[in-house]
CSV table of C-alpha atoms and ligand atoms in Angstrom, one decimal:
chain,number,residue,atom,x,y,z
D,27,MET,CA,-0.1,0.0,0.1
D,28,ASN,CA,1.3,3.3,-0.9
D,29,VAL,CA,0.9,6.4,1.4
D,30,ASP,CA,3.3,8.9,-0.4
D,31,LYS,CA,0.4,11.2,-1.1
D,32,ILE,CA,-0.9,11.3,2.5
D,33,VAL,CA,2.5,11.8,3.7
D,34,ALA,CA,3.3,14.5,1.0
D,35,ARG,CA,0.3,16.3,2.1
D,36,GLN,CA,1.0,16.7,5.6
D,37,ALA,CA,4.5,18.5,4.1
D,38,ALA,CA,2.0,20.4,1.7
D,39,TYR,CA,0.7,22.4,5.1
D,40,TYR,CA,4.1,23.5,6.0
D,41,ALA,CA,5.3,25.0,2.5
D,42,ASN,CA,5.0,29.0,2.1
D,43,ASP,CA,4.8,28.9,-1.1
D,44,ALA,CA,5.2,26.9,-4.8
D,45,GLN,CA,8.9,28.0,-4.5
D,46,ASP,CA,9.0,26.7,-1.3
D,47,TRP,CA,7.2,23.3,-2.2
D,48,ALA,CA,9.6,23.1,-5.3
D,49,ASN,CA,12.3,22.8,-2.8
D,50,SER,CA,10.8,19.8,-0.9
D,51,ALA,CA,12.0,16.4,-1.5
D,52,HIS,CA,8.0,15.6,-2.0
D,53,SER,CA,7.7,17.8,-5.0
D,54,VAL,CA,9.3,15.1,-7.1
D,55,LEU,CA,6.5,12.9,-7.0
D,56,PHE,CA,3.7,15.6,-6.3
D,57,PRO,CA,5.1,18.6,-8.5
D,58,ARG,CA,1.6,20.6,-7.5
D,59,MET,CA,1.3,21.6,-4.0
D,60,THR,CA,-2.3,23.0,-4.5
D,61,GLU,CA,-3.6,20.0,-6.0
D,62,LEU,CA,-2.7,17.7,-2.8
D,63,LEU,CA,-4.3,20.3,-0.7
D,64,ASP,CA,-7.5,20.0,-2.0
D,65,LEU,CA,-9.3,16.8,-1.2
D,66,GLU,CA,-12.2,17.2,-3.5
D,67,LEU,CA,-14.6,15.8,-1.2
D,68,PRO,CA,-18.1,16.6,-1.4
D,69,LYS,CA,-19.1,19.0,1.5
D,70,HIS,CA,-21.8,18.3,4.1
D,71,ASN,CA,-23.6,19.8,6.8
D,72,ARG,CA,-24.4,17.1,9.3
D,73,TYR,CA,-21.7,14.8,10.7
D,74,ALA,CA,-21.4,12.1,13.0
D,75,VAL,CA,-18.0,11.1,14.7
D,76,CYS,CA,-17.8,7.6,15.6
D,77,ASN,CA,-16.1,4.5,15.6
D,78,LEU,CA,-17.0,1.3,17.9
D,79,ARG,CA,-14.2,1.5,20.1
D,80,GLY,CA,-13.6,3.8,23.2
D,81,GLY,CA,-10.9,6.2,23.7
D,82,ILE,CA,-9.5,6.7,20.3
D,83,GLY,CA,-10.4,10.4,20.2
D,84,LYS,CA,-14.4,10.9,19.1
D,85,SER,CA,-15.4,13.3,22.0
D,86,THR,CA,-12.0,15.3,21.7
D,87,LEU,CA,-12.0,15.6,17.8
D,88,THR,CA,-15.8,16.6,18.2
D,89,PHE,CA,-15.2,19.5,20.6
D,90,ASN,CA,-12.2,20.7,18.5
D,91,LEU,CA,-14.1,20.4,15.2
D,92,ALA,CA,-17.1,22.3,17.0
D,93,TYR,CA,-14.6,25.1,17.9
D,94,ASP,CA,-13.2,25.5,14.3
D,95,ALA,CA,-17.0,25.4,12.9
D,96,GLY,CA,-18.4,28.5,15.1
D,97,ASP,CA,-22.1,28.2,14.4
D,98,VAL,CA,-22.6,24.4,14.9
D,99,LEU,CA,-24.8,22.4,16.6
D,100,ALA,CA,-23.0,19.9,18.8
D,101,VAL,CA,-24.9,17.0,20.1
D,102,ASP,CA,-23.4,14.5,22.8
D,103,THR,CA,-25.0,11.1,22.6
D,104,CYS,CA,-22.5,9.1,24.7
D,105,PRO,CA,-23.7,8.2,28.4
D,106,GLN,CA,-20.1,9.1,29.4
D,107,ALA,CA,-20.9,12.9,28.9
D,108,ASN,CA,-17.2,13.7,27.9
D,109,SER,CA,-18.0,16.3,25.1
D,110,THR,CA,-20.7,17.6,27.3
D,111,SER,CA,-18.1,18.5,29.9
D,112,PHE,CA,-15.8,20.0,27.5
D,113,PHE,CA,-18.6,22.4,26.4
D,114,THR,CA,-19.9,23.1,30.1
D,115,GLN,CA,-16.2,23.7,31.3
D,116,GLY,CA,-16.4,20.4,33.7
D,117,SER,CA,-19.9,21.8,35.2
D,118,PRO,CA,-23.0,19.2,35.5
D,119,ALA,CA,-25.2,19.8,32.6
D,120,ASN,CA,-28.5,21.3,33.6
D,121,GLY,CA,-31.5,21.1,31.2
D,122,THR,CA,-32.8,19.0,28.6
D,123,THR,CA,-30.6,16.1,27.7
D,124,ILE,CA,-30.7,14.5,24.5
D,125,TYR,CA,-32.2,11.4,26.2
D,126,ASP,CA,-35.1,13.6,27.3
D,127,ALA,CA,-35.6,14.9,23.8
D,128,LEU,CA,-35.5,11.6,22.1
D,129,LEU,CA,-38.0,9.6,24.3
D,130,PRO,CA,-40.9,11.2,23.4
D,131,TYR,CA,-40.6,9.7,19.7
D,132,LEU,CA,-40.3,6.2,21.4
D,133,LEU,CA,-43.1,6.5,23.7
D,134,PRO,CA,-46.0,8.5,22.2
D,135,ARG,CA,-47.7,9.4,25.1
D,136,MET,CA,-45.0,11.4,26.6
D,137,SER,CA,-44.8,15.3,25.4
D,138,PHE,CA,-41.9,16.8,23.7
D,139,PRO,CA,-39.4,19.4,25.9
D,140,SER,CA,-39.2,22.9,24.7
D,141,GLY,CA,-35.5,24.5,24.8
D,142,ILE,CA,-33.1,21.9,24.1
D,143,ALA,CA,-29.9,23.0,22.6
D,144,GLN,CA,-27.9,25.5,24.9
D,145,LYS,CA,-25.5,28.3,24.0
D,146,VAL,CA,-21.7,26.9,24.6
D,147,GLU,CA,-20.8,30.4,25.3
D,148,GLY,CA,-23.0,30.5,28.4
D,149,HIS,CA,-20.9,27.9,29.8
D,150,ASN,CA,-17.4,27.7,28.1
D,151,SER,CA,-15.8,31.3,27.4
D,152,TYR,CA,-13.4,29.9,24.9
D,153,PHE,CA,-16.7,30.0,22.6
D,154,ASP,CA,-17.6,33.5,23.0
D,155,GLY,CA,-18.8,34.7,19.9
D,156,LYS,CA,-18.7,31.7,18.0
D,157,GLY,CA,-22.7,30.9,17.8
D,158,ALA,CA,-22.0,27.3,18.8
D,159,TYR,CA,-24.9,25.2,20.6
D,160,PHE,CA,-24.8,21.9,22.4
D,161,VAL,CA,-27.3,19.2,23.6
D,162,PRO,CA,-26.1,17.5,26.6
D,163,SER,CA,-25.7,13.9,27.3
D,164,SER,CA,-27.6,12.1,30.1
D,165,PRO,CA,-26.2,8.4,32.1
D,166,ASN,CA,-29.9,7.4,31.0
D,167,LEU,CA,-28.6,6.8,27.7
D,168,TYR,CA,-27.3,3.4,28.8
D,169,GLU,CA,-30.8,2.2,28.9
D,170,PHE,CA,-32.1,4.0,25.6
D,171,PRO,CA,-30.9,1.0,23.4
D,172,SER,CA,-33.5,-1.4,25.1
D,173,ILE,CA,-36.0,1.2,25.3
D,174,MET,CA,-35.6,1.8,21.3
D,175,GLU,CA,-35.7,-2.0,21.1
D,176,SER,CA,-39.1,-2.6,22.8
D,177,ALA,CA,-40.4,0.6,21.1
D,178,LEU,CA,-39.3,-0.9,17.5
D,179,SER,CA,-40.6,-4.3,18.4
D,180,GLN,CA,-44.4,-2.6,19.4
D,181,ALA,CA,-44.0,-0.7,16.0
D,182,ARG,CA,-43.7,-3.6,14.0
D,183,GLY,CA,-46.7,-5.3,15.3
D,184,ILE,CA,-49.0,-2.2,14.6
D,185,PRO,CA,-51.3,-3.4,11.9
D,186,GLY,CA,-51.4,-1.3,8.4
D,187,GLU,CA,-49.1,1.4,10.5
D,188,SER,CA,-46.0,-0.5,11.3
D,189,ASP,CA,-43.9,1.3,8.3
D,190,ARG,CA,-45.0,4.9,9.5
D,191,ALA,CA,-44.4,4.0,13.1
D,192,ILE,CA,-40.8,2.2,12.5
D,193,THR,CA,-39.8,5.2,10.3
D,194,GLN,CA,-41.2,7.7,13.2
D,195,ILE,CA,-38.4,6.0,15.4
D,196,LEU,CA,-35.5,5.7,13.3
D,197,ASN,CA,-36.0,9.0,11.9
D,198,SER,CA,-36.1,10.7,15.6
D,199,MET,CA,-32.3,11.9,15.5
D,200,ARG,CA,-33.0,13.9,12.1
D,201,ASP,CA,-36.3,15.3,13.0
D,202,LEU,CA,-34.8,16.4,16.2
D,203,LEU,CA,-31.8,17.9,14.3
D,204,ASP,CA,-34.2,19.7,11.8
D,205,ARG,CA,-36.2,21.3,14.8
D,206,GLU,CA,-33.3,22.5,16.8
D,207,CYS,CA,-31.3,23.6,13.5
D,208,ARG,CA,-34.1,25.8,12.8
D,209,LYS,CA,-34.4,27.2,16.3
D,210,THR,CA,-30.9,28.2,16.5
D,211,ASP,CA,-30.2,29.1,13.0
D,212,THR,CA,-27.5,26.8,12.8
D,213,ARG,CA,-27.0,24.6,9.6
D,214,LYS,CA,-23.7,22.8,10.8
D,215,VAL,CA,-24.3,19.3,13.1
D,216,LEU,CA,-21.5,17.6,14.8
D,217,ILE,CA,-22.6,14.5,16.8
D,218,ASP,CA,-20.2,12.8,19.4
D,219,THR,CA,-21.3,9.2,19.6
D,220,SER,CA,-20.6,6.4,22.0
D,221,PRO,CA,-18.4,3.2,21.2
D,222,PHE,CA,-21.5,1.3,20.9
D,223,PHE,CA,-24.2,1.0,17.8
D,224,SER,CA,-27.3,0.4,19.5
D,225,GLY,CA,-29.4,3.3,20.2
D,226,ALA,CA,-28.3,7.0,19.5
D,227,THR,CA,-25.5,5.8,17.3
D,228,HIS,CA,-28.0,4.1,15.2
D,229,LEU,CA,-30.3,6.8,15.0
D,230,SER,CA,-27.4,9.3,14.4
D,231,TRP,CA,-26.3,7.4,11.4
D,232,HIS,CA,-29.8,7.9,9.9
D,233,ALA,CA,-29.8,11.5,10.9
D,234,VAL,CA,-26.1,12.8,9.4
D,235,ASP,CA,-24.9,13.2,6.1
D,236,SER,CA,-22.0,11.4,6.5
D,237,LEU,CA,-19.5,10.1,9.0
D,238,ILE,CA,-16.1,11.0,10.4
D,239,VAL,CA,-14.3,7.8,11.8
D,240,PRO,CA,-11.4,8.4,14.3
D,241,VAL,CA,-9.0,5.4,14.1
D,242,ARG,CA,-6.1,5.1,16.6
D,243,THR,CA,-2.7,4.0,15.6
D,244,ASP,CA,-3.5,0.3,17.1
D,245,GLN,CA,-4.8,-2.8,15.6
D,246,GLN,CA,-7.9,-2.8,17.7
D,247,SER,CA,-9.1,0.5,16.0
D,248,VAL,CA,-8.4,-0.6,12.7
D,249,ASP,CA,-10.6,-4.0,13.7
D,250,SER,CA,-13.5,-1.5,14.8
D,251,LEU,CA,-13.2,0.4,11.5
D,252,LYS,CA,-13.8,-2.7,9.5
D,253,LEU,CA,-16.6,-3.8,12.0
D,254,LEU,CA,-18.0,-0.2,11.0
D,255,LEU,CA,-18.2,-0.5,7.6
D,256,GLU,CA,-19.4,-4.2,7.9
D,257,LEU,CA,-22.3,-2.7,9.8
D,258,LEU,CA,-22.9,0.2,7.2
D,259,GLN,CA,-23.1,-2.3,4.4
D,260,ASN,CA,-24.3,-5.7,5.4
D,261,LYS,CA,-28.1,-6.0,5.3
D,262,ASN,CA,-28.0,-8.9,7.7
D,263,ARG,CA,-26.6,-6.6,10.5
D,264,SER,CA,-28.8,-4.5,12.8
D,265,PHE,CA,-28.6,-1.3,10.8
D,266,LEU,CA,-29.9,-1.9,7.3
D,267,ARG,CA,-32.0,-5.1,9.0
D,268,ALA,CA,-33.8,-2.8,11.0
D,269,GLN,CA,-35.1,-0.5,8.2
D,270,GLN,CA,-36.8,-3.4,6.7
D,271,GLY,CA,-36.8,-2.0,3.3
D,272,LEU,CA,-37.9,1.4,4.0
D,273,ASP,CA,-36.5,4.5,2.4
D,274,LEU,CA,-34.3,5.7,4.9
D,275,HIS,CA,-31.0,7.7,4.7
D,276,GLU,CA,-27.6,5.8,4.8
D,277,PRO,CA,-24.6,8.0,5.4
D,278,LYS,CA,-21.4,7.2,3.8
D,279,VAL,CA,-17.9,7.9,5.5
D,280,GLN,CA,-16.2,11.2,4.6
D,281,MET,CA,-13.2,10.9,6.2
D,282,VAL,CA,-11.1,8.5,8.6
D,283,VAL,CA,-8.7,10.3,10.8
D,284,LEU,CA,-5.7,8.5,12.2
D,285,THR,CA,-5.3,10.0,15.5
D,286,HIS,CA,-2.3,9.7,17.6
D,287,CYS,CA,0.0,9.7,14.9
D,288,GLY,CA,4.0,10.1,15.2
D,289,TRP,CA,6.6,11.3,12.9
D,290,SER,CA,10.1,10.6,12.7
D,291,THR,CA,12.8,12.5,14.7
D,292,ARG,CA,15.5,11.6,12.1
D,293,ALA,CA,17.8,14.2,11.3
D,294,GLY,CA,16.7,15.6,7.7
D,295,ALA,CA,13.2,13.6,7.9
D,296,GLN,CA,10.7,15.9,6.4
D,297,TYR,CA,7.2,15.3,7.9
D,298,GLU,CA,8.1,11.5,7.8
D,299,PRO,CA,5.8,9.2,9.6
D,300,ASN,CA,7.4,7.1,12.2
D,301,ASN,CA,7.4,3.2,11.6
D,302,GLN,CA,4.3,2.6,13.6
D,303,THR,CA,2.3,5.8,12.1
D,304,LYS,CA,3.6,4.3,8.6
D,305,VAL,CA,2.3,0.4,9.4
D,306,TYR,CA,-1.3,1.9,10.3
D,307,LEU,CA,-1.2,4.5,7.7
D,308,LYS,CA,-1.1,1.3,5.4
D,309,LYS,CA,-3.4,-0.9,7.2
D,310,VAL,CA,-6.1,1.9,6.9
D,311,LYS,CA,-5.7,2.7,3.6
D,312,GLN,CA,-6.0,-1.1,2.4
D,313,VAL,CA,-9.3,-1.2,4.6
D,314,ILE,CA,-10.6,1.9,3.0
D,315,THR,CA,-9.7,0.3,-0.5
D,316,ASP,CA,-11.5,-2.8,0.3
D,317,ASN,CA,-14.6,-1.0,1.3
D,318,ILE,CA,-14.3,2.2,-0.8
D,319,ASP,CA,-18.1,2.0,-1.9
D,320,CYS,CA,-18.6,3.1,1.9
D,321,PHE,CA,-17.1,6.0,1.1
D,322,THR,CA,-18.0,9.5,-0.7
D,323,THR,CA,-15.4,9.1,-3.1
D,324,ASP,CA,-13.9,6.4,-5.1
D,325,ASP,CA,-10.3,7.7,-4.1
D,326,PRO,CA,-8.8,6.1,-1.1
D,327,ASP,CA,-6.1,8.7,-0.4
D,328,ASN,CA,-8.8,11.5,-0.3
D,329,HIS,CA,-10.0,9.9,3.1
D,330,ILE,CA,-7.5,9.4,5.3
D,331,VAL,CA,-6.1,12.4,7.4
D,332,PRO,CA,-3.5,11.7,10.1
D,333,LEU,CA,-3.7,13.9,13.2
D,334,ASP,CA,-0.6,13.6,15.6
D,335,ASP,CA,-0.7,12.8,18.9
D,336,PHE,CA,-1.4,15.7,21.3
D,337,LEU,CA,0.8,14.8,24.0
D,338,GLY,CA,0.9,16.5,27.0
D,339,THR,CA,-1.1,19.3,25.1
D,340,GLY,CA,-4.1,16.7,25.1
D,341,ARG,CA,-4.0,16.6,28.9
D,342,ILE,CA,-4.2,20.2,29.2
D,343,ALA,CA,-6.9,20.6,26.7
D,344,SER,CA,-8.9,17.8,28.6
D,345,ALA,CA,-8.2,19.1,32.1
D,346,LYS,CA,-9.1,22.8,31.3
D,347,GLN,CA,-11.5,22.0,28.7
D,348,ILE,CA,-9.4,24.3,26.2
D,349,PRO,CA,-9.9,24.1,22.2
D,350,ILE,CA,-6.5,22.9,21.1
D,351,LYS,CA,-6.5,25.8,18.7
D,352,CYS,CA,-6.6,28.2,21.8
D,353,LEU,CA,-3.2,27.0,23.3
D,354,SER,CA,0.3,28.2,22.2
D,355,PRO,CA,3.6,26.4,22.7
D,356,GLN,CA,5.2,26.5,25.9
D,357,GLN,CA,2.2,27.9,27.7
D,358,SER,CA,1.8,26.3,31.0
D,359,PHE,CA,-0.7,25.1,33.1
D,360,THR,CA,-0.7,23.5,36.6
D,361,ILE,CA,-2.8,20.2,36.7
D,362,GLY,CA,-3.4,18.1,39.7
D,363,GLY,CA,-0.5,20.0,41.5
D,364,GLN,CA,1.6,19.4,38.5
D,365,ARG,CA,3.4,21.8,35.8
D,366,VAL,CA,2.2,21.0,32.4
D,367,THR,CA,3.6,22.9,29.3
D,368,VAL,CA,1.7,22.9,25.8
D,369,ASN,CA,4.4,21.2,23.2
D,370,ASP,CA,5.9,23.0,20.6
D,371,SER,CA,3.9,20.6,18.0
D,372,VAL,CA,0.7,21.8,19.3
D,373,THR,CA,1.1,24.2,15.9
D,374,LYS,CA,1.3,21.0,13.6
D,375,CYS,CA,-2.0,19.6,15.1
D,376,GLN,CA,-3.9,23.2,14.8
D,377,ARG,CA,-2.8,23.1,10.9
D,378,GLN,CA,-4.2,19.6,11.1
D,379,LEU,CA,-7.6,20.3,12.5
D,380,SER,CA,-7.8,23.3,10.1
D,381,PHE,CA,-7.1,20.8,7.2
D,382,ILE,CA,-9.8,18.6,8.4
D,383,SER,CA,-12.6,21.6,9.1
D,384,GLN,CA,-11.7,22.9,5.3
D,385,ASN,CA,-12.6,19.5,3.7
D,386,ILE,CA,-15.9,18.6,5.3
D,387,TRP,CA,-18.3,21.6,5.6
D,388,ALA,CA,-20.5,23.0,3.0
N,17,ATP,N1,-4.8,13.2,17.9
N,17,ATP,C1,-5.6,12.8,18.8
N,17,ATP,N2,-6.8,13.0,18.8
N,17,ATP,C2,-7.9,12.9,19.3
N,17,ATP,N3,-7.6,12.7,20.9
N,17,ATP,C3,-5.9,12.5,21.1
N,17,ATP,C4,-5.0,12.6,19.9
N,17,ATP,N4,-3.8,12.5,20.6
N,17,ATP,C5,-4.1,12.4,22.0
N,17,ATP,N5,-5.5,12.3,22.3
N,17,ATP,C6,-5.9,12.1,23.5
N,17,ATP,O1,-6.6,10.5,23.6
N,17,ATP,C7,-7.5,10.7,24.3
N,17,ATP,C8,-9.1,10.5,23.6
N,17,ATP,O2,-10.0,10.6,24.4
N,17,ATP,P1,-11.6,10.6,24.0
N,17,ATP,O3,-12.3,10.7,25.5
N,17,ATP,O4,-11.6,12.0,22.9
N,17,ATP,O5,-11.7,9.3,23.3
N,17,ATP,P2,-13.2,8.8,22.7
N,17,ATP,O6,-13.1,8.1,21.5
N,17,ATP,O7,-14.2,9.9,22.8
N,17,ATP,O8,-13.3,7.8,24.2
N,17,ATP,P3,-14.9,7.0,24.4
N,17,ATP,O9,-15.3,6.0,23.5
N,17,ATP,O10,-14.7,6.6,25.8
N,17,ATP,O11,-16.1,7.9,24.4
N,17,ATP,C9,-7.9,12.2,25.0
N,17,ATP,O12,-7.0,12.0,26.1
N,17,ATP,C10,-7.2,13.0,24.0
N,17,ATP,O13,-6.5,14.2,24.9
N,18,MG,MG1,-16.3,10.0,23.9
């Protein structure tokens, strides 16, 4: 598997101009820097950030992409509520949760709550003036899959009305997003999901245009990517099986973000991935190539974007709920009585995040 283009693209972020690029070793294979930087992906308004594995960067990425997006509606569907606490700067979330908002679609005698999305700047001052909203999560979401399963099985039993009832349940997140986007005058949506499919992730897939899939540089994450792609396309698996031939939206994958990447420190190396990163860039490209029908274009090189390991910067950003874009190299913070400094590499991560943002939004 050849990953030269993906690696060269990283170097292209740093070239100042065409002359600078012409001097780079990568320009031999890729003479036109601008062609490398435009992924030519279709651009969408609504994304779910998901992979069926924990701790790979879904919540961190959702929070940081939301910061970049500005006027966005971010929805936390993971019962661990990690992105909720990013948005609330660690305070307990008040108000209507995504669980409260979805339940009336499943239990028809319940009334719909009003006032769901909350403005982020009221909770996290780094979002001042951003026009971003969020819908908090709730630990009740741990029970949501079984409630949804029994609602679906009741719906299947309604004579003559089952298609309408199943559609109403499976399109509940989509309907909720339509309403909340209208109310908050936002167009962009980012959904943070749990590492599990059943329940809110399932509903999110019907609600978004496409998926952003973080994959960490380890074998388990690559295996979860394979599982996710299998779920997306296998008619015998729960996602397509639950639709029972109804005409519901099926998302494609826009981008696999390879998180926790490392780069060679060898003298003279120009944005060359270290060996572990290279191994996983190749493995991920192979999986994408084998499942290209699940992606938004037919060129695997368009769909892998490396994102460096945030190192100590990630610890600071998580502990203080600060977007990576708001940190500067060598800035110091005290966390748990320990002095921690922002790594110089933060500027590279900031450029990588900008590149992801530039290639997703309509
Ligand atoms: N490039 C990166 N992208 C995302 N996270 C990173 C990266 N490098 C380091 N990290 C760190 O990895 C951890 C990822 O945790 P995060 O909570 O975002 O994962 P998650 O996939 O949402 O987990 P869960 O499935 O449990 O909700 C964070 O501590 C983050 O700082
Ligand atoms: Mg998470």
